[in-house]
Amino acid sequence: MSARAREEVLRRIVDRRYAQGARLVEREVAEELGMSRVPVREALRALVAEGLLELLPNSGVRVRRLERADVEHLYEVWEPLAVQASRLAARTVAAGRADGRLAALEATLREAESAAAAGEGAREVAAHTAFHEGVQELSDNPLLVRTTEQLSRQLRLLFGFRAEPAHMRAQHAEMYRHIAAGDAEAAGACTLLHVRDSRAVALRSLFGDDS
């Protein structure tokens, strides 16, 4: 129940029902979700620990408001990890160890396109996050997966707050093609372009600039 509550609160943050800076009252959230207060309390604590919510000085929590420095720091960490994950994923495929994970990765692309066509922003964001998590899983590097686990949730928060241009989905498709072909260098180069483009989109969406 705690995990379900955490996912439901995160979904409401991503689709902007809970806006940046909005105060969340445990009792009200529990009523909205139709749950008791105990799993909601645990969920809110977990999201505070993950950096998606922040404690208020007196009591309660609020949705974290992303500052420019937060976005910059996130991309500084994500860029090298994302590039390396794509390279390793391509090597996994080239070595014949992908099993069914490549098909699962392709399925996230179809899910994103379906969500975009239906105008379901939260579902599209979840699909984009799932794509990157799928690449990480395909890297066959458990340390990389653990390192990026918390980062993935913060990225999902960021993706929910920014615009999501169609060309970002096209870049995911290109990344997939290079990974599926087992071309590590092309996959890495394509991912680098994607992450830097994503940074520019985030800065433009949140702060009105491309610097």
Coordinates of N, CA and C in Angstrom, one line a residue:
M1 N 0.8 -1.2 0.0 CA 0.0 0.0 0.0 C 0.9 1.3 0.0
S2 N 2.0 1.2 0.7 CA 2.9 2.3 0.7 C 3.5 2.6 -0.6
A3 N 3.9 1.5 -1.3 CA 4.4 1.7 -2.7 C 3.4 2.2 -3.6
R4 N 2.1 1.7 -3.5 CA 1.0 2.2 -4.3 C 0.8 3.7 -4.1
A5 N 0.8 4.1 -2.8 CA 0.6 5.5 -2.4 C 1.7 6.4 -3.0
R6 N 2.9 5.9 -2.9 CA 4.0 6.7 -3.4 C 3.9 6.9 -4.9
E7 N 3.5 5.8 -5.7 CA 3.3 6.0 -7.1 C 2.2 6.9 -7.5
E8 N 1.1 6.9 -6.7 CA -0.1 7.7 -7.0 C 0.3 9.2 -6.7
V9 N 1.0 9.5 -5.6 CA 1.4 10.8 -5.4 C 2.4 11.3 -6.4
L10 N 3.3 10.5 -6.8 CA 4.3 10.8 -7.9 C 3.5 11.1 -9.2
R11 N 2.5 10.3 -9.5 CA 1.7 10.6 -10.7 C 1.0 11.9 -10.7
R12 N 0.5 12.3 -9.5 CA -0.2 13.6 -9.4 C 0.8 14.7 -9.5
I13 N 2.1 14.5 -9.1 CA 3.1 15.6 -9.2 C 3.5 15.7 -10.7
V14 N 3.7 14.6 -11.4 CA 4.1 14.6 -12.8 C 3.0 15.2 -13.7
D15 N 1.7 14.9 -13.4 CA 0.7 15.5 -14.3 C 0.2 16.8 -13.8
R16 N 0.9 17.4 -12.8 CA 0.7 18.7 -12.3 C -0.5 19.0 -11.5
R17 N -1.2 17.9 -11.1 CA -2.3 18.1 -10.2 C -1.8 18.6 -8.8
Y18 N -0.6 18.2 -8.5 CA 0.1 18.8 -7.3 C 1.2 19.7 -7.9
A19 N 1.0 21.0 -7.9 CA 2.0 21.9 -8.5 C 3.3 22.1 -7.7
Q20 N 4.3 22.6 -8.4 CA 5.5 22.9 -7.7 C 5.2 23.8 -6.5
G21 N 5.8 23.5 -5.4 CA 5.6 24.4 -4.2 C 4.3 24.1 -3.5
A22 N 3.4 23.2 -4.0 CA 2.1 23.0 -3.3 C 2.3 22.2 -2.0
R23 N 1.6 22.6 -1.0 CA 1.7 21.9 0.3 C 0.7 20.7 0.2
L24 N 1.3 19.5 0.7 CA 0.5 18.3 0.7 C 0.1 18.0 2.2
V25 N -1.1 17.8 2.5 CA -1.6 17.5 3.8 C -1.9 16.0 3.9
E26 N -1.3 15.3 4.8 CA -1.4 13.8 4.8 C -2.8 13.4 4.8
R27 N -3.7 14.0 5.7 CA -5.1 13.6 5.8 C -5.8 13.8 4.5
E28 N -5.5 14.9 3.8 CA -6.2 15.2 2.5 C -5.8 14.2 1.4
V29 N -4.5 13.9 1.4 CA -4.0 13.0 0.4 C -4.6 11.6 0.6
A30 N -4.6 11.2 1.9 CA -5.2 9.9 2.2 C -6.6 9.8 1.7
E31 N -7.4 10.8 2.0 CA -8.8 10.9 1.6 C -8.9 10.8 0.0
E32 N -8.1 11.5 -0.6 CA -8.1 11.6 -2.1 C -7.8 10.2 -2.7
L33 N -6.8 9.5 -2.1 CA -6.4 8.2 -2.6 C -7.3 7.1 -2.1
G34 N -8.1 7.4 -1.1 CA -9.0 6.3 -0.5 C -8.2 5.3 0.3
M35 N -7.2 5.8 1.0 CA -6.3 5.0 1.8 C -6.3 5.5 3.2
S36 N -5.8 4.6 4.1 CA -5.5 5.1 5.5 C -4.3 6.0 5.5
R37 N -4.1 6.7 6.6 CA -3.0 7.7 6.7 C -1.6 7.0 6.8
V38 N -1.6 5.8 7.3 CA -0.3 5.2 7.5 C 0.5 4.9 6.2
P39 N 0.0 4.3 5.2 CA 0.8 4.1 4.0 C 1.1 5.5 3.3
V40 N 0.1 6.4 3.4 CA 0.4 7.7 2.8 C 1.5 8.4 3.5
R41 N 1.6 8.3 4.9 CA 2.7 8.9 5.6 C 4.0 8.3 5.2
E42 N 4.0 7.0 5.0 CA 5.2 6.3 4.6 C 5.6 6.7 3.2
A43 N 4.6 6.9 2.3 CA 4.9 7.3 0.9 C 5.5 8.7 0.9
L44 N 4.9 9.6 1.7 CA 5.4 11.0 1.7 C 6.9 11.1 2.2
R45 N 7.1 10.3 3.2 CA 8.5 10.2 3.8 C 9.5 9.7 2.7
A46 N 9.1 8.7 2.0 CA 9.9 8.1 1.0 C 10.2 9.1 -0.1
L47 N 9.2 9.9 -0.5 CA 9.4 10.9 -1.6 C 10.2 12.1 -1.1
V48 N 10.2 12.4 0.2 CA 11.1 13.4 0.8 C 12.5 12.9 0.7
A49 N 12.7 11.6 1.1 CA 14.1 11.0 1.0 C 14.6 11.0 -0.4
E50 N 13.7 10.8 -1.4 CA 14.1 10.8 -2.8 C 14.3 12.2 -3.4
G51 N 14.0 13.2 -2.6 CA 14.2 14.6 -3.1 C 13.1 15.1 -4.0
L52 N 11.9 14.4 -4.0 CA 10.8 14.9 -4.8 C 9.8 15.8 -4.0
L53 N 9.8 15.6 -2.7 CA 9.1 16.5 -1.8 C 10.1 17.0 -0.8
E54 N 9.7 18.1 -0.1 CA 10.6 18.7 0.9 C 9.8 19.0 2.1
L55 N 10.4 18.9 3.3 CA 9.7 19.2 4.6 C 9.5 20.7 4.7
L56 N 8.4 21.0 5.3 CA 8.1 22.4 5.6 C 8.7 22.7 7.0
P57 N 9.1 24.0 7.3 CA 9.7 24.3 8.6 C 8.9 23.9 9.8
N58 N 7.6 24.0 9.8 CA 6.8 23.7 10.9 C 6.2 22.3 10.9
S59 N 5.5 22.0 9.8 CA 5.0 20.6 9.7 C 4.5 20.4 8.2
G60 N 4.4 19.2 7.8 CA 3.9 18.8 6.5 C 5.0 18.8 5.5
V61 N 4.6 18.6 4.2 CA 5.6 18.6 3.1 C 5.0 19.4 2.0
R62 N 5.9 19.7 1.0 CA 5.4 20.4 -0.2 C 6.2 19.8 -1.4
V63 N 5.6 20.0 -2.6 CA 6.3 19.5 -3.8 C 7.5 20.4 -4.0
R64 N 8.6 19.7 -4.3 CA 9.8 20.4 -4.5 C 9.7 21.3 -5.7
R65 N 10.2 22.6 -5.5 CA 10.2 23.5 -6.6 C 11.6 23.5 -7.2
L66 N 11.7 23.1 -8.5 CA 13.0 23.0 -9.2 C 13.6 24.3 -9.5
E67 N 14.8 24.6 -9.0 CA 15.5 25.8 -9.3 C 16.5 25.4 -10.5
R68 N 17.0 26.5 -11.1 CA 17.9 26.3 -12.2 C 19.1 25.4 -11.8
A69 N 19.6 25.6 -10.6 CA 20.8 24.8 -10.2 C 20.4 23.4 -10.0
D70 N 19.2 23.1 -9.6 CA 18.7 21.7 -9.5 C 18.8 21.0 -10.8
V71 N 18.3 21.7 -11.9 CA 18.3 21.1 -13.2 C 19.7 20.9 -13.7
E72 N 20.5 21.9 -13.5 CA 21.9 21.8 -14.0 C 22.6 20.6 -13.3
H73 N 22.4 20.5 -12.0 CA 23.1 19.4 -11.3 C 22.6 18.0 -11.8
L74 N 21.3 17.9 -12.0 CA 20.7 16.7 -12.5 C 21.3 16.3 -13.8
Y75 N 21.4 17.2 -14.8 CA 21.9 16.9 -16.1 C 23.4 16.6 -16.0
E76 N 24.2 17.3 -15.2 CA 25.6 17.0 -15.0 C 25.9 15.6 -14.6
V77 N 25.0 15.0 -13.8 CA 25.2 13.7 -13.3 C 24.6 12.7 -14.3
W78 N 23.4 13.0 -14.9 CA 22.7 12.1 -15.8 C 23.5 11.9 -17.1
E79 N 24.1 12.9 -17.7 CA 24.7 12.8 -19.0 C 25.7 11.7 -19.1
P80 N 26.8 11.6 -18.3 CA 27.7 10.5 -18.5 C 27.1 9.1 -18.2
L81 N 26.2 9.1 -17.2 CA 25.6 7.8 -16.9 C 24.7 7.3 -18.0
A82 N 24.0 8.2 -18.6 CA 23.1 7.8 -19.7 C 23.9 7.4 -21.0
V83 N 25.0 8.1 -21.2 CA 25.8 7.7 -22.4 C 26.4 6.3 -22.2
Q84 N 27.0 6.1 -21.0 CA 27.6 4.8 -20.7 C 26.6 3.7 -20.7
A85 N 25.4 4.0 -20.2 CA 24.3 2.9 -20.2 C 24.0 2.5 -21.6
S86 N 23.9 3.4 -22.5 CA 23.6 3.1 -23.9 C 24.7 2.3 -24.6
R87 N 25.9 2.7 -24.3 CA 27.1 2.0 -24.9 C 27.1 0.5 -24.3
L88 N 26.9 0.4 -23.0 CA 26.9 -1.0 -22.5 C 25.7 -1.8 -23.0
A89 N 24.5 -1.2 -23.1 CA 23.4 -1.9 -23.6 C 23.6 -2.4 -25.0
A90 N 24.2 -1.6 -25.9 CA 24.6 -2.0 -27.2 C 25.5 -3.2 -27.2
R91 N 26.5 -3.2 -26.3 CA 27.4 -4.3 -26.2 C 26.8 -5.6 -25.7
T92 N 25.8 -5.4 -24.8 CA 25.0 -6.5 -24.3 C 24.3 -7.2 -25.5
V93 N 23.7 -6.4 -26.4 CA 23.0 -6.9 -27.5 C 24.0 -7.6 -28.5
A94 N 25.1 -6.9 -28.7 CA 26.1 -7.5 -29.6 C 26.7 -8.8 -29.1
A95 N 26.7 -9.0 -27.8 CA 27.2 -10.2 -27.2 C 26.1 -11.3 -27.2
G96 N 24.9 -11.0 -27.6 CA 23.8 -11.9 -27.6 C 23.2 -12.2 -26.3
R97 N 23.3 -11.3 -25.3 CA 22.8 -11.5 -24.0 C 21.5 -10.7 -23.7
A98 N 20.8 -10.1 -24.7 CA 19.7 -9.2 -24.4 C 18.5 -10.0 -24.0
D99 N 18.3 -11.2 -24.4 CA 17.1 -12.0 -24.1 C 15.9 -11.3 -24.6
G100 N 14.9 -11.2 -23.7 CA 13.6 -10.4 -24.1 C 13.7 -9.0 -23.8
R101 N 14.8 -8.5 -23.3 CA 14.8 -7.1 -22.8 C 14.8 -6.1 -23.9
L102 N 15.3 -6.5 -25.1 CA 15.2 -5.6 -26.2 C 13.8 -5.3 -26.7
A103 N 13.0 -6.4 -26.7 CA 11.6 -6.3 -27.1 C 10.8 -5.4 -26.0
A104 N 11.2 -5.6 -24.8 CA 10.6 -4.7 -23.7 C 10.9 -3.3 -23.9
L105 N 12.2 -3.0 -24.3 CA 12.6 -1.7 -24.6 C 11.8 -1.0 -25.7
E106 N 11.7 -1.8 -26.8 CA 10.9 -1.3 -27.9 C 9.4 -1.0 -27.5
A107 N 8.9 -1.8 -26.6 CA 7.5 -1.6 -26.2 C 7.3 -0.3 -25.5
T108 N 8.4 0.2 -24.8 CA 8.2 1.5 -24.2 C 8.1 2.7 -25.2
L109 N 8.7 2.5 -26.4 CA 8.6 3.4 -27.5 C 7.2 3.5 -28.0
R110 N 6.6 2.3 -28.2 CA 5.2 2.3 -28.6 C 4.2 2.9 -27.6
E111 N 4.5 2.6 -26.3 CA 3.7 3.2 -25.2 C 3.8 4.7 -25.2
A112 N 5.0 5.3 -25.4 CA 5.1 6.7 -25.5 C 4.3 7.3 -26.6
E113 N 4.4 6.7 -27.8 CA 3.7 7.2 -29.0 C 2.2 7.1 -28.8
S114 N 1.7 6.0 -28.2 CA 0.3 5.9 -27.9 C -0.2 6.9 -26.9
A115 N 0.6 7.2 -25.8 CA 0.2 8.2 -24.8 C 0.2 9.6 -25.4
A116 N 1.2 9.9 -26.3 CA 1.3 11.2 -26.9 C 0.1 11.4 -27.8
A117 N -0.3 10.4 -28.6 CA -1.4 10.5 -29.5 C -2.7 10.7 -28.7
A118 N -2.8 10.1 -27.5 CA -4.0 10.3 -26.7 C -4.0 11.5 -25.8
G119 N -2.9 12.2 -25.8 CA -2.7 13.4 -25.0 C -2.6 13.2 -23.5
E120 N -2.1 12.0 -23.2 CA -2.0 11.6 -21.8 C -0.5 11.8 -21.4
G121 N -0.3 13.0 -20.9 CA 1.0 13.5 -20.5 C 1.7 12.6 -19.5
A122 N 1.0 12.3 -18.4 CA 1.6 11.5 -17.3 C 2.1 10.1 -17.8
R123 N 1.2 9.5 -18.6 CA 1.6 8.2 -19.2 C 2.8 8.3 -20.1
E124 N 2.8 9.4 -20.9 CA 4.0 9.5 -21.8 C 5.3 9.7 -21.0
V125 N 5.2 10.5 -19.9 CA 6.4 10.7 -19.1 C 6.8 9.4 -18.5
A126 N 5.9 8.6 -18.0 CA 6.2 7.3 -17.4 C 6.9 6.4 -18.5
A127 N 6.4 6.5 -19.7 CA 7.0 5.7 -20.8 C 8.4 6.1 -21.1
H128 N 8.6 7.4 -21.1 CA 10.0 7.9 -21.4 C 10.9 7.5 -20.3
T129 N 10.5 7.6 -19.0 CA 11.3 7.2 -17.9 C 11.6 5.7 -18.0
A130 N 10.6 4.9 -18.4 CA 10.7 3.5 -18.5 C 11.7 3.1 -19.6
F131 N 11.8 3.9 -20.7 CA 12.7 3.7 -21.7 C 14.2 3.8 -21.2
H132 N 14.4 4.9 -20.5 CA 15.8 5.1 -20.0 C 16.1 4.0 -18.9
E133 N 15.2 3.6 -18.1 CA 15.4 2.5 -17.1 C 15.7 1.2 -17.8
G134 N 15.0 1.0 -19.0 CA 15.2 -0.2 -19.7 C 16.6 -0.3 -20.3
V135 N 17.1 0.9 -20.8 CA 18.5 0.9 -21.3 C 19.5 0.6 -20.2
Q136 N 19.2 1.2 -19.0 CA 20.1 0.9 -17.8 C 20.1 -0.6 -17.5
E137 N 18.9 -1.2 -17.5 CA 18.8 -2.6 -17.2 C 19.6 -3.4 -18.2
L138 N 19.5 -3.0 -19.5 CA 20.2 -3.7 -20.5 C 21.7 -3.6 -20.5
S139 N 22.2 -2.6 -19.7 CA 23.6 -2.4 -19.6 C 24.3 -3.6 -18.9
D140 N 23.5 -4.4 -18.2 CA 24.1 -5.5 -17.4 C 25.1 -5.1 -16.4
N141 N 24.9 -3.9 -15.9 CA 25.8 -3.3 -14.9 C 25.0 -3.0 -13.6
P142 N 25.0 -3.9 -12.6 CA 24.1 -3.7 -11.4 C 24.5 -2.4 -10.7
L143 N 25.7 -2.0 -10.7 CA 26.1 -0.8 -10.0 C 25.5 0.4 -10.7
L144 N 25.6 0.4 -12.0 CA 25.0 1.5 -12.8 C 23.5 1.6 -12.5
V145 N 22.8 0.5 -12.5 CA 21.4 0.5 -12.2 C 21.1 1.0 -10.9
R146 N 21.8 0.6 -9.9 CA 21.6 1.1 -8.5 C 21.9 2.6 -8.4
T147 N 22.9 3.1 -9.1 CA 23.3 4.5 -9.0 C 22.2 5.4 -9.6
T148 N 21.6 4.9 -10.7 CA 20.6 5.7 -11.4 C 19.2 5.5 -10.9
E149 N 19.0 4.7 -9.9 CA 17.6 4.4 -9.5 C 16.9 5.6 -8.9
Q150 N 17.6 6.3 -8.0 CA 17.0 7.6 -7.4 C 16.9 8.7 -8.5
L151 N 18.0 8.7 -9.3 CA 18.0 9.7 -10.4 C 16.8 9.6 -11.3
S152 N 16.4 8.3 -11.6 CA 15.2 8.1 -12.5 C 14.0 8.8 -12.0
R153 N 13.7 8.8 -10.7 CA 12.5 9.4 -10.1 C 12.6 10.9 -10.2
Q154 N 13.8 11.5 -10.0 CA 14.0 12.9 -10.2 C 13.8 13.3 -11.6
L155 N 14.3 12.5 -12.5 CA 14.1 12.8 -14.0 C 12.6 12.7 -14.3
R156 N 11.9 11.8 -13.8 CA 10.5 11.7 -14.0 C 9.8 13.0 -13.6
L157 N 10.2 13.5 -12.4 CA 9.7 14.8 -11.9 C 10.0 15.9 -12.9
L158 N 11.2 16.0 -13.4 CA 11.6 17.0 -14.3 C 10.9 16.9 -15.6
F159 N 10.8 15.7 -16.2 CA 10.1 15.4 -17.4 C 8.6 15.9 -17.3
G160 N 8.0 15.7 -16.1 CA 6.6 16.2 -16.0 C 6.4 17.7 -15.9
F161 N 7.5 18.4 -15.5 CA 7.4 19.8 -15.5 C 7.8 20.5 -16.8
R162 N 8.4 19.9 -17.7 CA 8.9 20.5 -18.9 C 8.0 20.1 -20.0
A163 N 8.1 20.8 -21.2 CA 7.4 20.4 -22.4 C 8.1 19.1 -22.9
E164 N 7.4 18.4 -23.8 CA 7.9 17.1 -24.3 C 7.7 17.1 -25.8
P165 N 8.7 17.8 -26.6 CA 8.6 17.9 -28.0 C 8.6 16.5 -28.7
A166 N 8.0 16.4 -29.9 CA 7.9 15.1 -30.6 C 9.3 14.6 -31.0
H167 N 10.2 15.5 -31.2 CA 11.5 15.1 -31.7 C 12.3 14.3 -30.6
M168 N 11.9 14.5 -29.3 CA 12.5 13.7 -28.2 C 12.1 12.3 -28.4
R169 N 10.9 12.0 -28.8 CA 10.5 10.6 -29.0 C 11.3 10.0 -30.2
A170 N 11.5 10.8 -31.2 CA 12.3 10.4 -32.4 C 13.7 10.0 -32.0
Q171 N 14.3 10.8 -31.0 CA 15.6 10.5 -30.6 C 15.7 9.2 -29.8
H172 N 14.6 8.9 -29.0 CA 14.6 7.6 -28.3 C 14.6 6.5 -29.3
A173 N 13.8 6.7 -30.4 CA 13.7 5.6 -31.4 C 15.1 5.4 -32.1
E174 N 15.8 6.5 -32.3 CA 17.2 6.4 -32.9 C 18.1 5.7 -31.9
M175 N 18.0 6.1 -30.7 CA 18.9 5.4 -29.7 C 18.6 3.9 -29.7
Y176 N 17.3 3.5 -29.7 CA 17.0 2.1 -29.8 C 17.6 1.4 -31.0
R177 N 17.5 2.0 -32.1 CA 18.0 1.4 -33.4 C 19.5 1.1 -33.2
H178 N 20.3 2.0 -32.7 CA 21.7 1.8 -32.5 C 22.0 0.7 -31.5
I179 N 21.2 0.7 -30.4 CA 21.4 -0.3 -29.4 C 21.0 -1.7 -29.9
A180 N 19.9 -1.7 -30.7 CA 19.5 -3.0 -31.3 C 20.5 -3.5 -32.3
A181 N 21.2 -2.6 -32.9 CA 22.2 -3.0 -33.9 C 23.5 -3.4 -33.2
G182 N 23.6 -3.2 -31.9 CA 24.9 -3.5 -31.2 C 26.0 -2.5 -31.5
D183 N 25.6 -1.3 -31.9 CA 26.7 -0.3 -32.2 C 26.8 0.7 -31.0
A184 N 27.8 0.3 -30.2 CA 28.0 1.0 -28.9 C 28.4 2.5 -29.1
E185 N 29.3 2.8 -30.1 CA 29.7 4.2 -30.2 C 28.6 5.1 -30.8
A186 N 27.8 4.6 -31.7 CA 26.7 5.3 -32.3 C 25.6 5.5 -31.2
A187 N 25.4 4.5 -30.4 CA 24.4 4.6 -29.3 C 24.8 5.6 -28.3
G188 N 26.1 5.7 -28.0 CA 26.6 6.6 -27.0 C 26.5 8.1 -27.6
A189 N 26.9 8.2 -28.8 CA 26.8 9.6 -29.5 C 25.4 10.1 -29.6
C190 N 24.5 9.2 -29.9 CA 23.1 9.6 -30.1 C 22.5 10.0 -28.7
T191 N 22.9 9.2 -27.7 CA 22.4 9.5 -26.3 C 22.9 10.8 -25.8
L192 N 24.2 11.1 -26.1 CA 24.8 12.4 -25.7 C 24.0 13.5 -26.3
L193 N 23.7 13.5 -27.6 CA 22.9 14.5 -28.2 C 21.5 14.6 -27.6
H194 N 20.9 13.5 -27.3 CA 19.6 13.5 -26.7 C 19.6 14.1 -25.3
V195 N 20.5 13.8 -24.5 CA 20.6 14.4 -23.1 C 20.8 15.9 -23.2
R196 N 21.7 16.3 -24.0 CA 22.0 17.8 -24.1 C 20.8 18.5 -24.7
D197 N 20.1 17.9 -25.6 CA 18.9 18.5 -26.2 C 17.8 18.5 -25.1
S198 N 17.7 17.5 -24.3 CA 16.7 17.4 -23.2 C 17.0 18.5 -22.2
R199 N 18.3 18.8 -21.9 CA 18.7 19.9 -21.0 C 18.2 21.2 -21.5
A200 N 18.4 21.5 -22.8 CA 18.0 22.7 -23.4 C 16.5 22.9 -23.4
V201 N 15.7 21.8 -23.6 CA 14.3 21.8 -23.5 C 13.8 22.1 -22.1
A202 N 14.5 21.5 -21.2 CA 14.1 21.7 -19.8 C 14.4 23.2 -19.3
L203 N 15.5 23.7 -19.7 CA 15.8 25.1 -19.3 C 14.8 26.1 -20.0
R204 N 14.5 25.8 -21.3 CA 13.6 26.7 -22.0 C 12.2 26.6 -21.4
S205 N 11.7 25.4 -21.0 CA 10.4 25.2 -20.5 C 10.3 25.8 -19.1
L206 N 11.3 25.6 -18.3 CA 11.2 26.1 -16.9 C 11.6 27.5 -16.6
F207 N 12.6 27.9 -17.4 CA 13.2 29.2 -17.1 C 13.3 30.2 -18.3
G208 N 12.8 29.7 -19.5 CA 12.7 30.6 -20.6 C 14.0 30.9 -21.3
D209 N 15.0 30.0 -21.2 CA 16.3 30.2 -22.0 C 16.8 28.9 -22.4
D210 N 17.9 28.9 -23.2 CA 18.6 27.8 -23.8 C 20.0 27.7 -23.4
S211 N 20.4 28.5 -22.4 CA 21.8 28.5 -22.0 C 22.2 27.3 -21.2

